PDB file of C-alpha atoms and ligand atoms in Angstrom:
ATOM      1  CA  MET A 296     -20.974   8.265  29.244  1.00  0.00           C
ATOM      2  CA  ASP A 297     -21.013  10.769  26.461  1.00  0.00           C
ATOM      3  CA  THR A 298     -18.453  12.254  24.100  1.00  0.00           C
ATOM      4  CA  GLN A 299     -17.933  15.989  24.189  1.00  0.00           C
ATOM      5  CA  LEU A 300     -16.973  17.791  20.988  1.00  0.00           C
ATOM      6  CA  ASP A 301     -14.953  21.036  20.983  1.00  0.00           C
ATOM      7  CA  GLU A 302     -13.109  22.866  18.197  1.00  0.00           C
ATOM      8  CA  ILE A 303      -9.706  23.522  19.793  1.00  0.00           C
ATOM      9  CA  ALA A 304      -8.150  25.118  16.693  1.00  0.00           C
ATOM     10  CA  PRO A 305      -9.654  26.017  13.325  1.00  0.00           C
ATOM     11  CA  ASP A 306     -11.049  22.746  11.886  1.00  0.00           C
ATOM     12  CA  ILE A 307      -9.434  20.639  14.615  1.00  0.00           C
ATOM     13  CA  TYR A 308     -11.917  18.996  16.959  1.00  0.00           C
ATOM     14  CA  ARG A 309     -11.311  17.371  20.322  1.00  0.00           C
ATOM     15  CA  LEU A 310     -13.586  14.401  20.995  1.00  0.00           C
ATOM     16  CA  SER A 311     -13.481  13.738  24.712  1.00  0.00           C
ATOM     17  CA  THR A 312     -15.018  10.929  26.769  1.00  0.00           C
ATOM     18  CA  TYR A 313     -14.664  10.761  30.554  1.00  0.00           C
ATOM     19  CA  VAL A 314     -14.360   7.177  31.812  1.00  0.00           C
ATOM     20  CA  SER A 315     -15.126   7.220  35.515  1.00  0.00           C
ATOM     21  CA  ASP A 316     -13.641   3.769  36.270  1.00  0.00           C
ATOM     22  CA  ALA A 317     -10.256   5.055  35.155  1.00  0.00           C
ATOM     23  CA  ASN A 318     -10.861   8.648  36.299  1.00  0.00           C
ATOM     24  CA  LEU A 319      -9.417   9.715  32.943  1.00  0.00           C
ATOM     25  CA  VAL A 320     -10.628  11.466  29.847  1.00  0.00           C
ATOM     26  CA  PHE A 321      -9.853   9.752  26.547  1.00  0.00           C
ATOM     27  CA  ASN A 322      -9.464  12.229  23.697  1.00  0.00           C
ATOM     28  CA  GLN A 323      -9.283  11.838  19.947  1.00  0.00           C
ATOM     29  CA  PHE A 324      -8.584  14.648  17.510  1.00  0.00           C
ATOM     30  CA  LEU A 325     -10.401  15.045  14.216  1.00  0.00           C
ATOM     31  CA  VAL A 326      -8.857  17.248  11.533  1.00  0.00           C
ATOM     32  CA  ASP A 327     -11.588  18.406   9.167  1.00  0.00           C
ATOM     33  CA  ALA A 328      -9.683  18.873   5.907  1.00  0.00           C
ATOM     34  CA  ASP A 329     -10.001  17.738   2.296  1.00  0.00           C
ATOM     35  CA  GLU A 330      -8.678  14.383   3.495  1.00  0.00           C
ATOM     36  CA  PRO A 331     -10.086  14.156   7.034  1.00  0.00           C
ATOM     37  CA  LEU A 332      -7.701  12.704   9.592  1.00  0.00           C
ATOM     38  CA  LEU A 333      -8.252  11.154  13.009  1.00  0.00           C
ATOM     39  CA  PHE A 334      -5.473  11.107  15.627  1.00  0.00           C
ATOM     40  CA  HIS A 335      -6.108   8.316  18.174  1.00  0.00           C
ATOM     41  CA  THR A 336      -8.830   5.811  17.382  1.00  0.00           C
ATOM     42  CA  GLY A 337      -9.943   5.280  20.981  1.00  0.00           C
ATOM     43  CA  PRO A 338     -10.434   1.755  22.331  1.00  0.00           C
ATOM     44  CA  ARG A 339     -12.948  -0.542  20.645  1.00  0.00           C
ATOM     45  CA  ALA A 340     -15.442  -0.120  23.472  1.00  0.00           C
ATOM     46  CA  LEU A 341     -15.696   3.621  22.768  1.00  0.00           C
ATOM     47  CA  PHE A 342     -16.109   3.283  18.993  1.00  0.00           C
ATOM     48  CA  PRO A 343     -19.911   3.765  18.991  1.00  0.00           C
ATOM     49  CA  LEU A 344     -19.633   6.965  21.032  1.00  0.00           C
ATOM     50  CA  VAL A 345     -16.622   8.382  19.207  1.00  0.00           C
ATOM     51  CA  SER A 346     -17.911   7.604  15.726  1.00  0.00           C
ATOM     52  CA  ALA A 347     -21.222   9.277  16.592  1.00  0.00           C
ATOM     53  CA  ALA A 348     -19.239  12.353  17.667  1.00  0.00           C
ATOM     54  CA  VAL A 349     -17.317  12.356  14.355  1.00  0.00           C
ATOM     55  CA  GLU A 350     -20.648  12.250  12.518  1.00  0.00           C
ATOM     56  CA  ARG A 351     -21.504  15.609  14.090  1.00  0.00           C
ATOM     57  CA  VAL A 352     -18.644  17.103  12.014  1.00  0.00           C
ATOM     58  CA  LEU A 353     -18.499  14.959   8.881  1.00  0.00           C
ATOM     59  CA  PRO A 354     -19.668  11.566   7.577  1.00  0.00           C
ATOM     60  CA  VAL A 355     -17.446   8.824   9.017  1.00  0.00           C
ATOM     61  CA  GLU A 356     -17.039   7.259   5.567  1.00  0.00           C
ATOM     62  CA  ARG A 357     -15.179  10.419   4.449  1.00  0.00           C
ATOM     63  CA  LEU A 358     -12.307   9.730   6.849  1.00  0.00           C
ATOM     64  CA  ARG A 359      -9.100   9.338   4.860  1.00  0.00           C
ATOM     65  CA  TRP A 360      -6.393   8.911   7.522  1.00  0.00           C
ATOM     66  CA  ILE A 361      -6.386   6.960  10.775  1.00  0.00           C
ATOM     67  CA  THR A 362      -3.352   7.909  12.873  1.00  0.00           C
ATOM     68  CA  PHE A 363      -2.062   7.560  16.425  1.00  0.00           C
ATOM     69  CA  GLY A 364       1.067   7.917  18.533  1.00  0.00           C
ATOM     70  CA  HIS A 365       1.918   4.370  19.578  1.00  0.00           C
ATOM     71  CA  LEU A 366       0.438   0.906  19.922  1.00  0.00           C
ATOM     72  CA  GLU A 367      -1.973   0.794  22.842  1.00  0.00           C
ATOM     73  CA  ALA A 368      -5.733   0.235  23.076  1.00  0.00           C
ATOM     74  CA  ASP A 369      -6.661   3.888  23.592  1.00  0.00           C
ATOM     75  CA  GLU A 370      -4.339   4.928  20.760  1.00  0.00           C
ATOM     76  CA  CYS A 371      -5.308   2.400  18.100  1.00  0.00           C
ATOM     77  CA  GLY A 372      -7.583  -0.306  19.560  1.00  0.00           C
ATOM     78  CA  ALA A 373     -10.466   0.597  17.249  1.00  0.00           C
ATOM     79  CA  MET A 374      -8.400   1.053  14.045  1.00  0.00           C
ATOM     80  CA  ASN A 375     -10.076  -1.854  12.261  1.00  0.00           C
ATOM     81  CA  SER A 376     -13.531  -0.562  13.216  1.00  0.00           C
ATOM     82  CA  TRP A 377     -12.621   2.761  11.567  1.00  0.00           C
ATOM     83  CA  LEU A 378     -11.194   0.990   8.494  1.00  0.00           C
ATOM     84  CA  ALA A 379     -14.473  -0.915   8.167  1.00  0.00           C
ATOM     85  CA  ALA A 380     -16.573   2.231   8.547  1.00  0.00           C
ATOM     86  CA  ALA A 381     -14.492   4.367   6.161  1.00  0.00           C
ATOM     87  CA  PRO A 382     -13.703   2.443   2.954  1.00  0.00           C
ATOM     88  CA  ARG A 383     -11.080   4.947   1.687  1.00  0.00           C
ATOM     89  CA  ALA A 384      -9.282   5.267   5.003  1.00  0.00           C
ATOM     90  CA  GLU A 385      -5.694   4.172   5.517  1.00  0.00           C
ATOM     91  CA  VAL A 386      -3.815   3.781   8.762  1.00  0.00           C
ATOM     92  CA  ALA A 387      -0.729   6.030   8.686  1.00  0.00           C
ATOM     93  CA  HIS A 388       1.925   5.344  11.318  1.00  0.00           C
ATOM     94  CA  GLY A 389       5.683   5.503  11.782  1.00  0.00           C
ATOM     95  CA  ALA A 390       7.576   3.264   9.357  1.00  0.00           C
ATOM     96  CA  MET A 391       9.137   1.120  12.080  1.00  0.00           C
ATOM     97  CA  GLY A 392       5.808   0.671  13.890  1.00  0.00           C
ATOM     98  CA  CYS A 393       4.184  -0.340  10.607  1.00  0.00           C
ATOM     99  CA  ALA A 394       6.889  -2.890   9.873  1.00  0.00           C
ATOM    100  CA  VAL A 395       6.925  -4.371  13.386  1.00  0.00           C
ATOM    101  CA  SER A 396       3.206  -4.410  14.208  1.00  0.00           C
ATOM    102  CA  VAL A 397       0.653  -2.430  12.239  1.00  0.00           C
ATOM    103  CA  ALA A 398       1.179  -4.207   8.903  1.00  0.00           C
ATOM    104  CA  ASP A 399       0.089  -7.383  10.686  1.00  0.00           C
ATOM    105  CA  MET A 400      -2.604  -5.959  12.961  1.00  0.00           C
ATOM    106  CA  ALA A 401      -4.455  -3.648  10.559  1.00  0.00           C
ATOM    107  CA  ASP A 402      -7.068  -5.083   8.199  1.00  0.00           C
ATOM    108  CA  ARG A 403      -5.628  -3.064   5.281  1.00  0.00           C
ATOM    109  CA  PRO A 404      -1.967  -2.277   4.538  1.00  0.00           C
ATOM    110  CA  PRO A 405      -0.811   0.831   6.436  1.00  0.00           C
ATOM    111  CA  ARG A 406       0.911   3.873   4.969  1.00  0.00           C
ATOM    112  CA  PRO A 407       4.378   4.095   6.618  1.00  0.00           C
ATOM    113  CA  LEU A 408       5.519   7.607   7.557  1.00  0.00           C
ATOM    114  CA  GLN A 409       9.162   8.597   7.868  1.00  0.00           C
ATOM    115  CA  ASP A 410      10.353  10.739  10.761  1.00  0.00           C
ATOM    116  CA  GLY A 411       9.494  14.338   9.834  1.00  0.00           C
ATOM    117  CA  GLU A 412       7.282  13.368   6.898  1.00  0.00           C
ATOM    118  CA  VAL A 413       4.280  15.618   6.352  1.00  0.00           C
ATOM    119  CA  LEU A 414       0.824  14.391   5.428  1.00  0.00           C
ATOM    120  CA  ASP A 415      -0.678  17.236   3.425  1.00  0.00           C
ATOM    121  CA  VAL A 416      -4.387  16.592   3.924  1.00  0.00           C
ATOM    122  CA  GLY A 417      -5.531  19.672   1.989  1.00  0.00           C
ATOM    123  CA  GLY A 418      -5.802  22.695   4.215  1.00  0.00           C
ATOM    124  CA  ARG A 419      -3.886  21.160   7.088  1.00  0.00           C
ATOM    125  CA  ARG A 420      -0.392  19.667   7.267  1.00  0.00           C
ATOM    126  CA  LEU A 421       0.428  16.955   9.797  1.00  0.00           C
ATOM    127  CA  ARG A 422       4.067  16.195  10.477  1.00  0.00           C
ATOM    128  CA  ARG A 423       4.932  12.853  12.040  1.00  0.00           C
ATOM    129  CA  ILE A 424       7.681  13.166  14.658  1.00  0.00           C
ATOM    130  CA  GLU A 425       9.242   9.991  15.990  1.00  0.00           C
ATOM    131  CA  THR A 426       9.835   9.966  19.759  1.00  0.00           C
ATOM    132  CA  PRO A 427      10.925   6.362  20.477  1.00  0.00           C
ATOM    133  CA  HIS A 428      10.092   5.321  24.075  1.00  0.00           C
ATOM    134  CA  VAL A 429       8.807   8.835  24.869  1.00  0.00           C
ATOM    135  CA  PRO A 430       6.629   8.722  26.823  1.00  0.00           C
ATOM    136  CA  HIS A 431       6.566   4.958  26.209  1.00  0.00           C
ATOM    137  CA  GLY A 432       6.545   2.496  23.333  1.00  0.00           C
ATOM    138  CA  TRP A 433       9.260   1.656  20.796  1.00  0.00           C
ATOM    139  CA  ASP A 434       7.054   2.977  17.992  1.00  0.00           C
ATOM    140  CA  ALA A 435       6.090   6.182  19.837  1.00  0.00           C
ATOM    141  CA  GLY A 436       5.644   9.380  17.883  1.00  0.00           C
ATOM    142  CA  LEU A 437       3.494  12.507  17.718  1.00  0.00           C
ATOM    143  CA  MET A 438       1.859  14.654  15.102  1.00  0.00           C
ATOM    144  CA  TYR A 439       2.326  18.388  14.684  1.00  0.00           C
ATOM    145  CA  GLU A 440      -0.242  20.319  12.683  1.00  0.00           C
ATOM    146  CA  GLU A 441       1.848  23.038  11.111  1.00  0.00           C
ATOM    147  CA  THR A 442      -0.759  25.541   9.912  1.00  0.00           C
ATOM    148  CA  THR A 443      -2.381  25.978  13.351  1.00  0.00           C
ATOM    149  CA  GLY A 444       0.687  25.236  15.502  1.00  0.00           C
ATOM    150  CA  THR A 445      -1.085  22.348  17.242  1.00  0.00           C
ATOM    151  CA  LEU A 446       1.084  19.620  18.736  1.00  0.00           C
ATOM    152  CA  LEU A 447      -1.000  16.478  19.171  1.00  0.00           C
ATOM    153  CA  CYS A 448       1.096  15.183  22.022  1.00  0.00           C
ATOM    154  CA  GLY A 449      -0.687  11.987  23.023  1.00  0.00           C
ATOM    155  CA  ASP A 450       0.158  10.750  26.508  1.00  0.00           C
ATOM    156  CA  LEU A 451       2.532  13.613  27.327  1.00  0.00           C
ATOM    157  CA  PHE A 452       1.091  15.670  30.224  1.00  0.00           C
ATOM    158  CA  THR A 453      -1.429  12.930  31.105  1.00  0.00           C
ATOM    159  CA  ALA A 454      -3.586  14.130  34.017  1.00  0.00           C
ATOM    160  CA  VAL A 455      -6.350  12.401  35.964  1.00  0.00           C
ATOM    161  CA  GLY A 456      -9.891  13.675  36.347  1.00  0.00           C
ATOM    162  CA  GLN A 457     -12.224  15.781  34.287  1.00  0.00           C
ATOM    163  CA  GLY A 458     -11.468  19.322  33.213  1.00  0.00           C
ATOM    164  CA  PRO A 459     -12.245  21.958  30.626  1.00  0.00           C
ATOM    165  CA  ALA A 460     -11.683  21.371  26.906  1.00  0.00           C
ATOM    166  CA  MET A 461      -9.027  24.091  26.870  1.00  0.00           C
ATOM    167  CA  THR A 462      -6.904  25.690  29.561  1.00  0.00           C
ATOM    168  CA  GLU A 463      -4.075  28.130  30.076  1.00  0.00           C
ATOM    169  CA  HIS A 464      -3.437  26.877  33.596  1.00  0.00           C
ATOM    170  CA  GLU A 465      -0.185  25.028  34.040  1.00  0.00           C
ATOM    171  CA  VAL A 466      -0.262  21.356  33.061  1.00  0.00           C
ATOM    172  CA  THR A 467       3.103  20.131  34.338  1.00  0.00           C
ATOM    173  CA  GLY A 468       2.050  19.798  37.998  1.00  0.00           C
ATOM    174  CA  PRO A 469      -1.003  17.637  37.212  1.00  0.00           C
ATOM    175  CA  ALA A 470       1.132  15.540  34.853  1.00  0.00           C
ATOM    176  CA  LEU A 471       3.697  14.817  37.556  1.00  0.00           C
ATOM    177  CA  GLN A 472       0.931  13.874  40.005  1.00  0.00           C
ATOM    178  CA  ALA A 473      -0.425  11.398  37.451  1.00  0.00           C
ATOM    179  CA  GLU A 474       3.113  10.113  36.865  1.00  0.00           C
ATOM    180  CA  ASP A 475       3.338   9.351  40.586  1.00  0.00           C
ATOM    181  CA  LEU A 476       0.180   7.249  40.254  1.00  0.00           C
ATOM    182  CA  PHE A 477       0.882   5.431  37.000  1.00  0.00           C
ATOM    183  CA  GLY A 478       4.642   5.491  36.391  1.00  0.00           C
ATOM    184  CA  ALA A 479       3.736   5.440  32.698  1.00  0.00           C
ATOM    185  CA  THR A 480       6.778   7.264  31.356  1.00  0.00           C
ATOM    186  CA  CYS A 481       9.991   5.523  30.292  1.00  0.00           C
ATOM    187  CA  LEU A 482      12.730   7.336  32.171  1.00  0.00           C
ATOM    188  CA  THR A 483      15.838   7.148  29.988  1.00  0.00           C
ATOM    189  CA  PRO A 484      18.627   9.584  29.129  1.00  0.00           C
ATOM    190  CA  ALA A 485      16.641  10.390  25.955  1.00  0.00           C
ATOM    191  CA  THR A 486      13.402  11.359  27.722  1.00  0.00           C
ATOM    192  CA  GLY A 487      14.307  14.927  28.663  1.00  0.00           C
ATOM    193  CA  PRO A 488      16.112  15.860  25.416  1.00  0.00           C
ATOM    194  CA  THR A 489      13.292  14.400  23.286  1.00  0.00           C
ATOM    195  CA  ILE A 490      10.615  16.413  25.082  1.00  0.00           C
ATOM    196  CA  ARG A 491      12.809  19.526  25.069  1.00  0.00           C
ATOM    197  CA  SER A 492      13.283  19.207  21.308  1.00  0.00           C
ATOM    198  CA  LEU A 493       9.504  19.410  20.860  1.00  0.00           C
ATOM    199  CA  ALA A 494       9.638  22.892  22.400  1.00  0.00           C
ATOM    200  CA  GLU A 495      11.687  23.972  19.374  1.00  0.00           C
ATOM    201  CA  LEU A 496       8.533  23.608  17.272  1.00  0.00           C
ATOM    202  CA  ARG A 497       7.168  26.560  19.297  1.00  0.00           C
ATOM    203  CA  PRO A 498       3.625  25.164  19.293  1.00  0.00           C
ATOM    204  CA  ASP A 499       0.672  27.406  20.107  1.00  0.00           C
ATOM    205  CA  ARG A 500      -1.299  24.632  21.746  1.00  0.00           C
ATOM    206  CA  LEU A 501      -0.833  21.115  23.019  1.00  0.00           C
ATOM    207  CA  GLY A 502      -3.571  18.552  22.374  1.00  0.00           C
ATOM    208  CA  LEU A 503      -3.433  16.094  25.287  1.00  0.00           C
ATOM    209  CA  MET A 504      -4.970  12.646  25.057  1.00  0.00           C
ATOM    210  CA  HIS A 505      -5.753  12.591  28.776  1.00  0.00           C
ATOM    211  CA  GLY A 506      -6.347  16.191  29.762  1.00  0.00           C
ATOM    212  CA  PRO A 507      -7.357  19.565  28.405  1.00  0.00           C
ATOM    213  CA  THR A 508      -5.870  21.230  25.357  1.00  0.00           C
ATOM    214  CA  PHE A 509      -3.226  23.591  26.688  1.00  0.00           C
ATOM    215  CA  ALA A 510      -3.113  27.047  25.118  1.00  0.00           C
ATOM    216  CA  GLY A 511      -0.672  28.748  27.500  1.00  0.00           C
ATOM    217  CA  ASP A 512       3.118  28.951  27.203  1.00  0.00           C
ATOM    218  CA  CYS A 513       3.750  25.623  25.467  1.00  0.00           C
ATOM    219  CA  VAL A 514       7.510  26.102  25.178  1.00  0.00           C
ATOM    220  CA  ALA A 515       7.852  26.613  28.939  1.00  0.00           C
ATOM    221  CA  ALA A 516       5.535  23.675  29.668  1.00  0.00           C
ATOM    222  CA  LEU A 517       7.548  21.266  27.499  1.00  0.00           C
ATOM    223  CA  ARG A 518      10.831  22.456  28.994  1.00  0.00           C
ATOM    224  CA  ASP A 519       9.433  22.162  32.530  1.00  0.00           C
ATOM    225  CA  LEU A 520       8.275  18.613  31.834  1.00  0.00           C
ATOM    226  CA  ALA A 521      11.664  17.693  30.357  1.00  0.00           C
ATOM    227  CA  ASP A 522      13.452  19.134  33.402  1.00  0.00           C
ATOM    228  CA  ALA A 523      11.157  17.260  35.792  1.00  0.00           C
ATOM    229  CA  TYR A 524      11.764  13.912  34.111  1.00  0.00           C
ATOM    230  CA  GLU A 525      15.517  14.496  34.105  1.00  0.00           C
ATOM    231  CA  ARG A 526      15.405  15.132  37.860  1.00  0.00           C
ATOM    232  CA  ARG A 527      13.383  11.947  38.289  1.00  0.00           C
ATOM    233  CA  LEU A 528      15.815   9.933  36.162  1.00  0.00           C
ATOM    234  CA  GLU A 529      18.701  11.152  38.289  1.00  0.00           C
ATOM    235  CA  ALA A 530      16.853  10.304  41.509  1.00  0.00           C
ATOM    236  CA  GLU A 531      15.816   6.900  40.167  1.00  0.00           C
ATOM    237  CA  GLY A 532      19.399   6.052  39.276  1.00  0.00           C
ATOM    238  CA  ILE A 533      20.527   6.838  42.796  1.00  0.00           C
ATOM    239  CA  TRP A 534      17.685   4.784  44.269  1.00  0.00           C
ATOM    240  CA  LEU A 535      18.413   1.776  42.049  1.00  0.00           C
ATOM    241  CA  HIS A 536      22.180   1.696  42.148  1.00  0.00           C
ATOM    242  CA  GLY A 537      23.355   3.868  44.994  1.00  0.00           C
ATOM    243  CA  PHE A 538      25.116   7.131  44.371  1.00  0.00           C
ATOM    244  CA  VAL A 539      27.758   6.905  41.651  1.00  0.00           C
ATOM    245  CA  PRO A 540      30.088   9.919  41.608  1.00  0.00           C
ATOM    246  CA  PRO A 541      30.392  11.411  38.120  1.00  0.00           C
ATOM    247  CA  GLY A 542      33.438  10.045  36.305  1.00  0.00           C
ATOM    248  CA  SER A 543      33.904   7.114  38.690  1.00  0.00           C
ATOM    249  CA  VAL A 544      32.619   4.470  36.283  1.00  0.00           C
ATOM    250  CA  ALA A 545      35.428   2.984  34.232  1.00  0.00           C
ATOM    251  CA  ARG A 546      34.646   2.571  30.568  1.00  0.00           C
ATOM    252  CA  ASP A 547      35.956  -0.383  28.531  1.00  0.00           C
TER     253      ASP A 547
HETATM  254 FE1  FE2 B 236       0.289   5.291  25.893  1.00  0.00          FE
HETATM  255 FE1  FE2 B 237      -3.236   7.221  26.391  1.00  0.00          FE
END
């Protein structure tokens, strides 16, 4: 295994490791700014590879911010390894996720971020956007780098297999194929609207955790994904409960 390093936007690096057992790539994003920031820590097992890849850009001990979307091993499993390697680093995560889990699990107190709060890291600005249960996890959220228009969208558009670092080919089809395999997305009435609201950011590129960085029509891709999940939610409801004609359910 090795970790590939690609600059997917000015001063934003994609660190990508293909894990053949899972047939997935695991990506982290390093923002090389005055206060360097990492989005996704990777699991503990990948820490030696990923930290060596960071060293190709900057000394690991310079890292200032350790961030991720939601609690899961590939998102934050190695956070304490990073805290140990970078003495000035703080974990920054959504306020609710900090209160419920990260304050207990992290070796140093985390920095809670409010929904919409921007971390100005000097040269780059990362906005935390809460997306509860989208694609999964109560504490789920994303980061949007405002100066380059890069939406670090975590598990959204997860695809299997290896691919290029960047693509303009459509990413919704591969994401729905992976969804058929994993069923990883919480299908709720909020899923579609939450993903559709991300399109309003009008990002120029989407940094996927499990897939290439997408540099095509990001607005259309997010809307397509939202539409697809809404169709699946509707179909799932029929499968679970039988068809319920609109308006036939009495409300208390
Ligand atoms: Fe996840
Ligand atoms: Fe993931």
